[in-house]
Amino acid sequence: MNRLTRRIGDASARRPWVTIAAWLAALALVLPLAGLAGGSFVDDLVAPGSQSEEAMELLEERFPEASGGSATTVFAAPEGERIDRHRPAIEAAVARIADVEHVAKVTDPFTTGTVSPDGRIGLAHVTFDIPTMDVHPDQIDALNSAIEPVRGDGVVAELGGDTVFINAETPTSGSEAAGLLAALVILVVAFGTIVAALVPIALALVAVAAGLGGITLLAHAMDVSTAAPTIGAMIGLGVGIDYALFIVARYRENRAAGQDNSTALSNAMGSSGTAVLFAGGTVVVAMTALALTGLGFLTSIGLSTSLVVLLAVATALTLLPALLSLLGDRIHKGRRRGSRTRRVKHLDNPGNPENPESTDNPENPGNPGNPENPGNPGNPEHPENTAWWRFAHRVSGRPWPYLLAASAALLVLALPALRMETGFPDAGNDATSTTHRRAYDLLAEGFGPGFNAPLLIVADLRGSGVDAEGIPELSRRLADDPGIASVGEPLISTAGDTVVLPTLPTTAPADAATSHTLERIRDIVPDNVAVSGLTAMTDDLTRQLADTLPVFIAAIIVVSFLLLMLVFRSIAVPLKAAVVNLLSIGGAYGVVVAVFQWGWLGELFNLDETLPIASPLPTIFFAVLFGLSMDYEVFLLSRVREEYAATGDTTESVARGMAATGRVITSAALIMTVVFLSFVANPSPLVKMMGLGLATAIVLDATIVRMVLVPAAMALMGRATWWLPRALDRRLPRIGAEGADVPSPPEPALVPNRQ
C-alpha cells in the first residue's frame, strides 16, 4: 500500500499542472451540474416495516386525499384584540393560499371555527395533493408569499405543520467561517509559515465544495436528509485539513532531515499518505455502516459524509503533492516572527559549502553538526529533548496509576449518558427565528400542546376487526383515554373501505407522555387499525434506532478491528483501540447529556430550555467519532510501529512516536475542535449537539487517550503489543500503513530493552 500512495503522489508531483487542471475541471463540471440537475433535500422519516409505514401505504393506495401533506397557517391578532377584526385580510390570504400549486384544500378559520377560545388565534388547514416528502420548498415559499400581505395589517402570520417542519432547510449561522479562521491561526503556529498553513485549508475547501456538489447530485437519485450537507461539510472540513496537515508535516520533517524536495515528498506520500488512506477508510467504513440501521435518512447522511471524506483523501493524495512540488521552498514564505523554520535551497553541487544541503555547510538541516538537525541530540526538537518524549516515559514508568486515573476520568464524564433520554426533534425544539417554531408556539398557546402532535387512526375495513358500524364505538374508546384531547369526525374513502380518525393528544410531540399514550392506543385498537402521523412515525424511528444500535456498534467495531489487524499485524492494537475509543465516545455522550438534557452551562451554548437528545444522534455520533478516533490511532501507531522496527524497544518506540507526532496530532485536534465548535452557534439544536459532542470527543481523544491511555496500555502490554499468531499472519493479506517499509528491528543485544 505504501508503494501505491507513493506512486500516486509521484505521478501527481511530476505533472502538477495536469493534476490541478483535472481538479479544476471536476469542480467546473460538478458545481454547475449540481445547480442544474441536483435534487432537493428531504428527511425520509419512515421506519421500514413499522405500523406507521403500513398505515401511510394504505392511505396512499386507497385514500390518497388523506395521505397528502398538510400544513397549518396560523394567524394571531395583537394582544387584547380578536382575530375577527382582521377577517377580510385573513380571508384574502386564504384565497391566495388556495391558488398555490399542489394545494388541494384550505380551510377558513371563521367558517370552520378553528379559532382559540379567547378569539385571538386562528388557523387555516392546508392540504396538499402530494405526500409530505414530495412537497418542494418552492411550495412553502409560495405559501409564505401568500400570507405576507396580512402581516401588513398588523396580524402575526406563521406557517407550521408537519410538511413545513420536515421540508425546512437547515439554517446556518456563518460561524463556520470563524472556525476556518481559527484553524488558519493554529496552522500558522504549527508550521511557522503562512503558505504552509494555507495549503491544508485550500485542500479542505476544494474537497468540501466538490463533496457538497456531489451530495446535491445524490439528492437527485435518492432521498437525502436536510442534515446531510451540514454534517458532510462539518466532517469534511475537519478531516480535509487534518489529512493535508499530516502529509505536509511529514514532508517538512523530511526536508529538515536533508532530503531534497522530490525525495522528501515521495517519502511523505509513501508513509503519511498511506496513513491518510487508511484513516479515511475507517471513517468511510463507519459512516457507510449507518445503512445497517435500515433508515433512509441515516443512510443518506452516511453516504454523503463518506463522499466528502473520500474527496478529502483524494485531494490529499493527488492535489497536495502537485501543489507541494510547485511550491518547493516557497512553502516557507510568510514565515512568522520567531519561527525556526529554515529555507532549504537546491544547488547542483552537493559539496559546495554554500549549498545548504552540503555536509560541509553548518546550516545544512541534514548535517549532523547542525543544531537544528532533528537527528542531532543537541536540537531542542530531538525526540529526547521534547516534552512528549519525557511525558511518554513518565507514563510508561508508572503505567497502572496513569491508566486507572485516565480511565476513571472518562468513566465519570460518561456517567450522565446512563440517564440519556432520546426523542425525535420536533418544531418546538427549533430556533424561534424559524416560522414553524413560532407557529408551533402559537398553536400550543391557543389550542393546547397536543395540537402539534396529531395522530391518524387508520382503519382497514377490508380486514378483520372493526367494521363501519364499530367506528363510533372506537372513537369513544379513543376519547376515553386520559392522554387524548379530542377525536375528530371520521373521514371515509370514496370506496368506503378505509376510515381515518384525526386524533389529538393532550401532550406535545416530544413529551414522553405522548409516547405512552401512543402505546396505549395501539394496544386497544383492533388488528385492522393502525396509528400513523408524524408523531407516530418519529416514535417508530426512535424505537428502531434503539433496536439496531447494538448491531450497528458491533459491526463497526468488528470491521475496524479487522482493518487495524491487517494494517498493524497485531491482535492487541485493534483491541486496545476499540476499548479506548468506546471510553472517549462515552465521555462525549455524557457531556452532551449534561449540557442539553440537564441544562448544565446551557446559557454558554445559548440554550433557552433543556432538550431530549435527538434519537438519531447516538448512532450518528458513534459512526463519526469512532472513525475520527481511528484517524489519530492510525497516525500515532503507524509512527510508533516505524520506530519499533528501528529499535525493537516498545517503550522507546512509543515515546519517539509521540515525540514525532505529538505536536501535529495536537494541532490537528485543535483544528477539528474549533471547526466543530463553530457549529455550536448554529440555530438548529441537532447541529448544536453534533458540534459540541464531536468537539468534546476530539479533545478527549487527543489528550487523555493519546497522551495517557495509549502509552500506559502499550507499556503494560510490552512486546505483546505487536503479537499476531503465526498461522493467522500467514493467511492474512499484507497491507501496510506508515512505516511498513522500514528495516527490521536490530538485534536485541544491540538495543537494550527499557521495560
Tab-separated table of N, CA and C in Angstrom, residues 343-347 352-359 361 363-366:
chain	number	residue	atom	x	y	z
A	343	ARG	N	14.805	28.070	5.290
A	343	ARG	CA	14.598	27.868	3.863
A	343	ARG	C	15.705	26.963	3.341
A	344	VAL	N	15.318	25.932	2.611
A	344	VAL	CA	16.274	24.972	2.074
A	344	VAL	C	16.368	25.171	0.576
A	345	LYS	N	17.574	25.537	0.076
A	345	LYS	CA	17.769	25.802	-1.339
A	345	LYS	C	18.339	24.569	-2.033
A	346	HIS	N	18.197	24.579	-3.335
A	346	HIS	CA	18.723	23.496	-4.152
A	346	HIS	C	19.882	24.023	-4.989
A	347	LEU	N	21.088	23.462	-4.800
A	347	LEU	CA	22.224	23.767	-5.665
A	347	LEU	C	22.705	22.458	-6.272
A	352	ASN	N	29.387	21.843	-2.416
A	352	ASN	CA	29.617	23.274	-2.308
A	352	ASN	C	29.282	23.731	-0.893
A	353	PRO	N	30.210	24.351	-0.187
A	353	PRO	CA	29.913	24.773	1.190
A	353	PRO	C	28.822	25.811	1.256
A	354	GLU	N	28.512	26.467	0.106
A	354	GLU	CA	27.415	27.431	0.130
A	354	GLU	C	26.074	26.752	-0.122
A	355	ASN	N	26.122	25.475	-0.502
A	355	ASN	CA	24.882	24.735	-0.707
A	355	ASN	C	24.317	24.351	0.656
A	356	PRO	N	23.123	24.779	0.971
A	356	PRO	CA	22.566	24.442	2.284
A	356	PRO	C	22.466	22.951	2.519
A	357	GLU	N	22.467	22.134	1.440
A	357	GLU	CA	22.354	20.698	1.628
A	357	GLU	C	23.724	20.022	1.705
A	358	SER	N	24.783	20.807	1.605
A	358	SER	CA	26.121	20.237	1.655
A	358	SER	C	26.454	19.816	3.071
A	359	THR	N	27.092	18.684	3.207
A	359	THR	CA	27.514	18.223	4.534
A	359	THR	C	28.623	19.083	5.091
A	361	ASN	N	28.379	22.333	4.997
A	361	ASN	CA	27.741	23.592	5.388
A	361	ASN	C	27.109	23.432	6.770
A	363	GLU	N	24.919	25.069	8.113
A	363	GLU	CA	23.493	25.397	8.138
A	363	GLU	C	22.645	24.359	7.415
A	364	ASN	N	23.281	23.286	6.923
A	364	ASN	CA	22.507	22.220	6.286
A	364	ASN	C	21.642	21.546	7.349
A	365	PRO	N	20.320	21.565	7.185
A	365	PRO	CA	19.468	20.929	8.188
A	365	PRO	C	19.763	19.456	8.364
A	366	GLY	N	20.311	18.828	7.316
A	366	GLY	CA	20.609	17.408	7.434
A	366	GLY	C	21.998	17.123	7.959
